[in-house]
mmCIF file of C-alpha atoms in Angstrom:
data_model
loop_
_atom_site.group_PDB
_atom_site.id
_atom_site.type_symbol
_atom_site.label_atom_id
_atom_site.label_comp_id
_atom_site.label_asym_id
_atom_site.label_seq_id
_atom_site.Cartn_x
_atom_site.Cartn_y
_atom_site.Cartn_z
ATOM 1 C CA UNK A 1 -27.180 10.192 18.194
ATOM 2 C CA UNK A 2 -26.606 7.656 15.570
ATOM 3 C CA UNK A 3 -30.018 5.442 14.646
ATOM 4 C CA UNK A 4 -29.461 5.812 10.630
ATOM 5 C CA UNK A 5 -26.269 4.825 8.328
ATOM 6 C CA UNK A 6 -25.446 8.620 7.895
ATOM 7 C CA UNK A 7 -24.546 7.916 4.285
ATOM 8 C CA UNK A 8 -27.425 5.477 2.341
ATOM 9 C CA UNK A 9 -29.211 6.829 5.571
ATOM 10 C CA UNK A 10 -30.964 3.653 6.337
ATOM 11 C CA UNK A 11 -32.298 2.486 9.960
ATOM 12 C CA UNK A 12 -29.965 0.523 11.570
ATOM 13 C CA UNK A 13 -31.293 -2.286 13.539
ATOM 14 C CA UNK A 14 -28.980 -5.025 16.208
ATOM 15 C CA UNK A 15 -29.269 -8.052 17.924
ATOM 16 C CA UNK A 16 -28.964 -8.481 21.470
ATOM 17 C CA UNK A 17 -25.818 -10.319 20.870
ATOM 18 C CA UNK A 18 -24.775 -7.291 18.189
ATOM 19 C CA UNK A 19 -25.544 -5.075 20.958
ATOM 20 C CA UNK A 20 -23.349 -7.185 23.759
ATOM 21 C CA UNK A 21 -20.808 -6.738 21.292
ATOM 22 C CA UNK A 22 -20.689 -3.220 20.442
ATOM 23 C CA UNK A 23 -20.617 -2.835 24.268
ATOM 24 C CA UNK A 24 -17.801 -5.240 24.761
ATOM 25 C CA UNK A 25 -15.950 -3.043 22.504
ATOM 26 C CA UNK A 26 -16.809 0.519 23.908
ATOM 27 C CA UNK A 27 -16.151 -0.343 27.767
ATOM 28 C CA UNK A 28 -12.758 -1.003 25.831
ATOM 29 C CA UNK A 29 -12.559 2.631 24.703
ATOM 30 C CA UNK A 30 -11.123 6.041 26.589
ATOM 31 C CA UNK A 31 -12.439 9.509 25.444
ATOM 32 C CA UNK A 32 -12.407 10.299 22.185
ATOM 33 C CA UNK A 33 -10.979 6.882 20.828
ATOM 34 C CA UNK A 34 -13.296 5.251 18.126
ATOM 35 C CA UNK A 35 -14.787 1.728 16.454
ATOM 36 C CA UNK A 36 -15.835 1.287 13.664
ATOM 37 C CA UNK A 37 -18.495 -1.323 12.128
ATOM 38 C CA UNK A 38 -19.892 -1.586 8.429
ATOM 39 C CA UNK A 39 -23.196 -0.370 7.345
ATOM 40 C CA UNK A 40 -24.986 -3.565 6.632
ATOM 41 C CA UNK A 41 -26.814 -1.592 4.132
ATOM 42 C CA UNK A 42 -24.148 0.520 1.833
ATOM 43 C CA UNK A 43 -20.950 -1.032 3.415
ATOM 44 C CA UNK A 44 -19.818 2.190 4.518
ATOM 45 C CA UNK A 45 -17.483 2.766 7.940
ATOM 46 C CA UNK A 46 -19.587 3.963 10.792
ATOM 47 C CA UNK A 47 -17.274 5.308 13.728
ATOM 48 C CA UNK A 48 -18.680 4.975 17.310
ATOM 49 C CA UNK A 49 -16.994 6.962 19.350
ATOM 50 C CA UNK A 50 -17.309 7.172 23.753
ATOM 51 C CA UNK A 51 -18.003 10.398 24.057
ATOM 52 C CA UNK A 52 -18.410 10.421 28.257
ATOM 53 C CA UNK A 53 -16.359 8.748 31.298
ATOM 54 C CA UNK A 54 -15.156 5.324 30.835
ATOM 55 C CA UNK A 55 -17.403 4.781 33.970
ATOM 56 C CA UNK A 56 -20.507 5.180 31.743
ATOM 57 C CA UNK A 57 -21.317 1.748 31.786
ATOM 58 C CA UNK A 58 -23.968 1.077 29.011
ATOM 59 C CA UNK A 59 -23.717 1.950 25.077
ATOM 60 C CA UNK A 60 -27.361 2.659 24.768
ATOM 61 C CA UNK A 61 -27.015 5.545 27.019
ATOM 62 C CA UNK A 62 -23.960 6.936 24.593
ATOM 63 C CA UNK A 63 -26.024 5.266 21.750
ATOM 64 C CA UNK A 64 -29.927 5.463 22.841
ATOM 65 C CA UNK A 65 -31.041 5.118 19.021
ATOM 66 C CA UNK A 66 -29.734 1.953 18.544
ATOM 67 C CA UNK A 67 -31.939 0.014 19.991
ATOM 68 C CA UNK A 68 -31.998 -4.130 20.504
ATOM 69 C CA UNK A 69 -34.064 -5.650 17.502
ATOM 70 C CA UNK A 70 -34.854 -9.033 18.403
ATOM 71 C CA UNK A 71 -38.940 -8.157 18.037
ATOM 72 C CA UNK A 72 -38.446 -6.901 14.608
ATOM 73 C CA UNK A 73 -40.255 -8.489 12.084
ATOM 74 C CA UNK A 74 -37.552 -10.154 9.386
ATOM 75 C CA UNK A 75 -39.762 -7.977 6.498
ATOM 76 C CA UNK A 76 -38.764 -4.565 7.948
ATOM 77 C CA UNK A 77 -35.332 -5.174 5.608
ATOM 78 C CA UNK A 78 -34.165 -7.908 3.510
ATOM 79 C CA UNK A 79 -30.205 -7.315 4.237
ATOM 80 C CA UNK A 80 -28.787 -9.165 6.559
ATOM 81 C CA UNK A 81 -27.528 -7.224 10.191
ATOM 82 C CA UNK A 82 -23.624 -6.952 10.385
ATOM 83 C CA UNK A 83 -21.818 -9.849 12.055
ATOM 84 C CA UNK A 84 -19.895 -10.051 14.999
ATOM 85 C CA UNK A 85 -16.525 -10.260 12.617
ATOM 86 C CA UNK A 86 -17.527 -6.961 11.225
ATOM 87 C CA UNK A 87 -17.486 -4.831 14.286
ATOM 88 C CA UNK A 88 -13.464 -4.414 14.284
ATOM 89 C CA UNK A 89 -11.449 -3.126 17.147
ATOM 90 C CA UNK A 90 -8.354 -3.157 14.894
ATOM 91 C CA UNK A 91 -9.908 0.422 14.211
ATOM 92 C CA UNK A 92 -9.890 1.769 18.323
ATOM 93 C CA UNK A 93 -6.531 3.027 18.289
ATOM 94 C CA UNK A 94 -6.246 6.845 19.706
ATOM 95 C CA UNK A 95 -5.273 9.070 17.939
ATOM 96 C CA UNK A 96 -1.827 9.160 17.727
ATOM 97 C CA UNK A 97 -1.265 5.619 18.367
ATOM 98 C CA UNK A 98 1.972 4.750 16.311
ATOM 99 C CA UNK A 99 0.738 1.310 14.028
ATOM 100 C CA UNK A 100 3.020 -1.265 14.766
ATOM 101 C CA UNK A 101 5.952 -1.689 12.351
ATOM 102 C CA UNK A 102 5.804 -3.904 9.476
ATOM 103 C CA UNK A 103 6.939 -7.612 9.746
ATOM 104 C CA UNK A 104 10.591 -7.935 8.479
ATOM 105 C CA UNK A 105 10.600 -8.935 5.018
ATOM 106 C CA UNK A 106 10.411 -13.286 3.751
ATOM 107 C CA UNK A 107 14.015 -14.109 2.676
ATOM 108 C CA UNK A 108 13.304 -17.553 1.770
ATOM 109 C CA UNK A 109 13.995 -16.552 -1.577
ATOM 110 C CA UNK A 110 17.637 -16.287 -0.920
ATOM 111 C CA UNK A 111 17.722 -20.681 -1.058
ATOM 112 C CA UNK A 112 16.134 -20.753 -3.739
ATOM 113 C CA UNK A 113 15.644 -17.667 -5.701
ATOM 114 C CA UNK A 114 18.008 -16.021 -8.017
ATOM 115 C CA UNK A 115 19.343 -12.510 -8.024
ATOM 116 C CA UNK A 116 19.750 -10.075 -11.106
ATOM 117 C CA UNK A 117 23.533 -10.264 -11.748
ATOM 118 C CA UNK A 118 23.911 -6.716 -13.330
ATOM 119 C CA UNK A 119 26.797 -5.226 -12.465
ATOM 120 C CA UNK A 120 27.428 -3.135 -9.037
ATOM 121 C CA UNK A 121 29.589 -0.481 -10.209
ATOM 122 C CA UNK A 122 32.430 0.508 -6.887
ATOM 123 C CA UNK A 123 33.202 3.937 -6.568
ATOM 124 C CA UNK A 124 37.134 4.400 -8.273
ATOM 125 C CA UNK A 125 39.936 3.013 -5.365
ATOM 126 C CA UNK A 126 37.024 2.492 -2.849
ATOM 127 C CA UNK A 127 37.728 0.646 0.341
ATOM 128 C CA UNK A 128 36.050 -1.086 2.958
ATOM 129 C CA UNK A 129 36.928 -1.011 6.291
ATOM 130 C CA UNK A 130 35.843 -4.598 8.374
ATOM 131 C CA UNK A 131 35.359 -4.832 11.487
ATOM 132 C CA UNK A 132 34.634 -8.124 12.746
ATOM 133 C CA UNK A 133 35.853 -11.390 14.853
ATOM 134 C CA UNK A 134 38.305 -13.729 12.788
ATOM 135 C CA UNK A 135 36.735 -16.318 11.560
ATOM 136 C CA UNK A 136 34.427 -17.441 8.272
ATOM 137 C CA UNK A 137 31.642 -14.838 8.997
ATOM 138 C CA UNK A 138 34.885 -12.218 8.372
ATOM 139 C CA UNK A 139 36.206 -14.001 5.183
ATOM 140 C CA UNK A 140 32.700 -14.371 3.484
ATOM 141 C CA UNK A 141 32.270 -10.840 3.588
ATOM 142 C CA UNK A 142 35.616 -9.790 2.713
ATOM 143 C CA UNK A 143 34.945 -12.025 -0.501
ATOM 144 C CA UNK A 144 31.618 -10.529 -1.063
ATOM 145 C CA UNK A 145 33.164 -6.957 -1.390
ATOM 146 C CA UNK A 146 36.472 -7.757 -3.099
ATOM 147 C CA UNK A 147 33.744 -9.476 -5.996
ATOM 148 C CA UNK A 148 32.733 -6.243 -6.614
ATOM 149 C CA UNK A 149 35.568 -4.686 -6.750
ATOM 150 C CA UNK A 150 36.273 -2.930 -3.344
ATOM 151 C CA UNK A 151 39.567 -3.217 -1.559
ATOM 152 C CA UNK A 152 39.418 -4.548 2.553
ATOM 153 C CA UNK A 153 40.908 -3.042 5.315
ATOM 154 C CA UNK A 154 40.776 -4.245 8.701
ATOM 155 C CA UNK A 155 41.194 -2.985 12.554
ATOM 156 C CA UNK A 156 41.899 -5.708 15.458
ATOM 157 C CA UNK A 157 41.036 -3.155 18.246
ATOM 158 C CA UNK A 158 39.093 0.146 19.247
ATOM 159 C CA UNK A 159 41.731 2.489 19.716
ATOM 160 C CA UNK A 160 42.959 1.017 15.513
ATOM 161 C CA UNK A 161 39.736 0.883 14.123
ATOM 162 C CA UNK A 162 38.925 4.923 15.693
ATOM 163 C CA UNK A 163 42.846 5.864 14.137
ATOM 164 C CA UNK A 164 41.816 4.561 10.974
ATOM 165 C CA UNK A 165 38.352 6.263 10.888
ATOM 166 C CA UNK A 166 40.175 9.829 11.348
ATOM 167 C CA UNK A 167 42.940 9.367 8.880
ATOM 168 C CA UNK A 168 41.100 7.685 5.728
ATOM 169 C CA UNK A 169 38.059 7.988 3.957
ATOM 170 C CA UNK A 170 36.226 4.622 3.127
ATOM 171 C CA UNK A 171 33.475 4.065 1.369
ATOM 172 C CA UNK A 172 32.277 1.502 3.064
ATOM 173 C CA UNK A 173 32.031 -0.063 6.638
ATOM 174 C CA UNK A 174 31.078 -3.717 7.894
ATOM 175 C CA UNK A 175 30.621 -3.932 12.081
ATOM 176 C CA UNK A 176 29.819 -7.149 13.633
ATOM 177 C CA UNK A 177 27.551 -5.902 16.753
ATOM 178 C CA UNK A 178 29.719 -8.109 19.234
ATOM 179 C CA UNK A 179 33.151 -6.032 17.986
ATOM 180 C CA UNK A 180 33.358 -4.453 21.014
ATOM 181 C CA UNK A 181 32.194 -6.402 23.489
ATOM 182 C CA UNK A 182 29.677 -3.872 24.480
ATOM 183 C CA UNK A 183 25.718 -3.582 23.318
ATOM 184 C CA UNK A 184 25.143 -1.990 20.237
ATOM 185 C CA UNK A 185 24.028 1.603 21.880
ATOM 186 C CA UNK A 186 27.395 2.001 23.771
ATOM 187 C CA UNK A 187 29.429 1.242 20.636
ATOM 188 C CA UNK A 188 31.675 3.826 20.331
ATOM 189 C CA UNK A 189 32.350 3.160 16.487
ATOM 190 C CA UNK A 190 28.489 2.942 16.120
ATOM 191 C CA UNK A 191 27.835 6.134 17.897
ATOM 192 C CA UNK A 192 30.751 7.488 15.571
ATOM 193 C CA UNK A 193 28.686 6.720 12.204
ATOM 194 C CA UNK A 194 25.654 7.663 13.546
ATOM 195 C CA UNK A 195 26.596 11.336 14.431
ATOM 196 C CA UNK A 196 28.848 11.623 11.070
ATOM 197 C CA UNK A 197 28.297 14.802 9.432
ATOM 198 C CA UNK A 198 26.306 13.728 6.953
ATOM 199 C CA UNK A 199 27.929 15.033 3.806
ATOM 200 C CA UNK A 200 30.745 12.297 4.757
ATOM 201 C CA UNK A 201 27.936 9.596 5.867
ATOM 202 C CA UNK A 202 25.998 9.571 2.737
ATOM 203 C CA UNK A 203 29.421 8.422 1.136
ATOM 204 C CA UNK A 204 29.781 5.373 3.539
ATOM 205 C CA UNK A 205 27.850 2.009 3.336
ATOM 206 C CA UNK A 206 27.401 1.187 6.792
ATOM 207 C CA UNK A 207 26.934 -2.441 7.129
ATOM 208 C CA UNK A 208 25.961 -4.188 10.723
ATOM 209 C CA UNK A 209 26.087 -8.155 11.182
ATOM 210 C CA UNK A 210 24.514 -9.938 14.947
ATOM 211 C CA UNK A 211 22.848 -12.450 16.063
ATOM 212 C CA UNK A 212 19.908 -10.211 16.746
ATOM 213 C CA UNK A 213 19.364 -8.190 13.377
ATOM 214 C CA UNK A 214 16.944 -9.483 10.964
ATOM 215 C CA UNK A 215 18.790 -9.775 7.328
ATOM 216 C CA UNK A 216 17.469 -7.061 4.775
ATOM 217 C CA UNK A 217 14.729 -5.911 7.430
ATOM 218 C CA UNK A 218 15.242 -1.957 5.975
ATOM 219 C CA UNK A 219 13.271 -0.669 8.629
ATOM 220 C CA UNK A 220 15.638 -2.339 11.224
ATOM 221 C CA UNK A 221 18.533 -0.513 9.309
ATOM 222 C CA UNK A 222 16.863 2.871 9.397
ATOM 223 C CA UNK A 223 16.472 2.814 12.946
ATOM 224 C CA UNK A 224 19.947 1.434 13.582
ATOM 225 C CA UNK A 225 21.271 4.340 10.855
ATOM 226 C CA UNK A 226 22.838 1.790 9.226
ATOM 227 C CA UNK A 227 22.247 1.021 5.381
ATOM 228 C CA UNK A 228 22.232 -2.636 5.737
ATOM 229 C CA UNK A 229 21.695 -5.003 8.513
ATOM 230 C CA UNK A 230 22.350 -8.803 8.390
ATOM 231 C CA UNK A 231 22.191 -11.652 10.313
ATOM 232 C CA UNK A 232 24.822 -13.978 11.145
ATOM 233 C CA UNK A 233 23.102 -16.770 10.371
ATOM 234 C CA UNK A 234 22.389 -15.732 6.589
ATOM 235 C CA UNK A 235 25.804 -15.439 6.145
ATOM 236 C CA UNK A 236 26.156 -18.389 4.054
ATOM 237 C CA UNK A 237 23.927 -15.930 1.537
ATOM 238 C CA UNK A 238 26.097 -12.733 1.768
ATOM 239 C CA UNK A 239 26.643 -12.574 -1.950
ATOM 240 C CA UNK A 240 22.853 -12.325 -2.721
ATOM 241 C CA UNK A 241 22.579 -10.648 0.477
ATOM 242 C CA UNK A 242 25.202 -7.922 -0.106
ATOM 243 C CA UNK A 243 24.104 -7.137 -3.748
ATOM 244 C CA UNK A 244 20.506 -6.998 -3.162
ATOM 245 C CA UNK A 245 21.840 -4.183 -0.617
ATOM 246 C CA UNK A 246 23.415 -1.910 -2.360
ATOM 247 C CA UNK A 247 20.862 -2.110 -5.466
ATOM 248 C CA UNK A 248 18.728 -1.408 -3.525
ATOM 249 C CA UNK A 249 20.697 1.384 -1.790
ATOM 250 C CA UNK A 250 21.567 3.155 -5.355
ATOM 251 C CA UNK A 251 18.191 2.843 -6.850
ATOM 252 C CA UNK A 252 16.972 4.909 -3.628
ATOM 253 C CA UNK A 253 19.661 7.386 -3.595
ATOM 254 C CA UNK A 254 22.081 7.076 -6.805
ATOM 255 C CA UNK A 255 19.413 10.134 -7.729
ATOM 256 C CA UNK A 256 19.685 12.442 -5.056
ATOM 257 C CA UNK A 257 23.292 12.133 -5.125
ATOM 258 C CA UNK A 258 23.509 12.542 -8.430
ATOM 259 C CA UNK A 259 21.399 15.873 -8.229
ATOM 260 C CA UNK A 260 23.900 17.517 -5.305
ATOM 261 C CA UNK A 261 26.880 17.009 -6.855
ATOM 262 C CA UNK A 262 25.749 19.110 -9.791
#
């Protein structure tokens, strides 16, 4: 039972309303989850962990050495008890728990920031295939790519866009999530890229535009398989947009593909 800091291994002493606190928190807890506090002494983490049935109702009886310490003379120690702030649930998760992702990235920057215009080198003869709704959103990124250098194909229908897949090798791929008419997970030309063998994929720069995609959000894009995602909204941005992609894209990989081709 815990009644010392089991590093500086000083006494711990709590206030009632410490003590209504750290109950609070472990009525909160299932078996063999955890909070942690600070030692108000050294600083140091000290896990408290519910070692019985949730039912067990009181945290002295999991905890009978730390005891209230209202009655304690303010001489026994001159530091000052931990606060209420400092006994964190933020810490409680099982283990297990998966953390919750990270926030998509700021993109303000994109008004009013501006991008390193070295040069995005386009594999020899490389085309993109586009795959979108006629319209601006379709012209502004067929500009985008034919500034660096790519040549633009395009596919008005399923049955096209599948023929086109078979017979040609592109090197890149833009797919506006409402294409099809269909969500995103019963796509068949996303379900196509996603189960690509993958010494074609890597070759491909799979590019996904919706309403519902948050722009440069890489996370979002891994999960999606897709090496860019963008939304439509940002469009008016796609040249910073695009090029911060695939920088990004060939500083990652440029040296692993550079390594298996050897």
């Amino acid at each position: 039972m815990i009644s010392q800091c089991p590093q500086c291994k000083n006494k711990l002493q709590f206030t009632s309303g410490q003590h209504e606190k750290i109950q609070e928190a472990l009525d909160k807890l299932q078996p063999g989850q955890v909070i942690k506090m600070e030692c108000p002494h050294c600083k140091s983490p000290i896990e408290l962990k519910r070692e019985t049935a949730p039912e067990t109702k009181d945290a002295f009886d999991l905890f009978p050495d730390l005891i209230p310490t209202d009655s304690v003379e303010e001489e026994t120690s001159q530091e000052q008890p931990p606060t209420d702030n400092e006994i964190t649930e933020q810490h409680s998760q099982p283990a297990g728990m998966i953390p919750p992702p990270p926030v998509p990235p700021d993109i303000s920057w994109l008004k009013t920031g501006v991008l390193d215009e070295k040069k995005v080198q386009s594999p020899d003869d490389a085309t993109v295939l586009i795959l979108m709704p006629d319209g601006e959103e379709k012209k502004a990124i067929a500009d985008a790519f034919k500034r660096l250098d790519y040549r633009i194909e395009y596919a008005d229908t399923l049955a096209e866009t599948m023929e086109k897949m078979m017979s040609a090798t592109f090197a890149g791929m833009v797919l506006h999530t409402g294409f099809e008419s269909v969500p995103l997970g019963e796509s068949r030309i996303h379900n196509h890229m996603k189960w690509l063998p993958m010494p074609k994929r890597r070759n491909i720069y799979y590019v996904l535009i919706g309403p519902d995609l948050q722009t440069l959000y890489d996370l979002e894009a891994l999960t999606l398989s897709a090496n860019l995602v963008i939304n439509e909204k940002d469009m008016g941005d796609i040249n910073k947009i695009l090029r911060k992609g695939m920088q990004d894209y060939r500083n990652l990989f440029n040296p692993f593909l550079e390594a298996i081709s050897d």
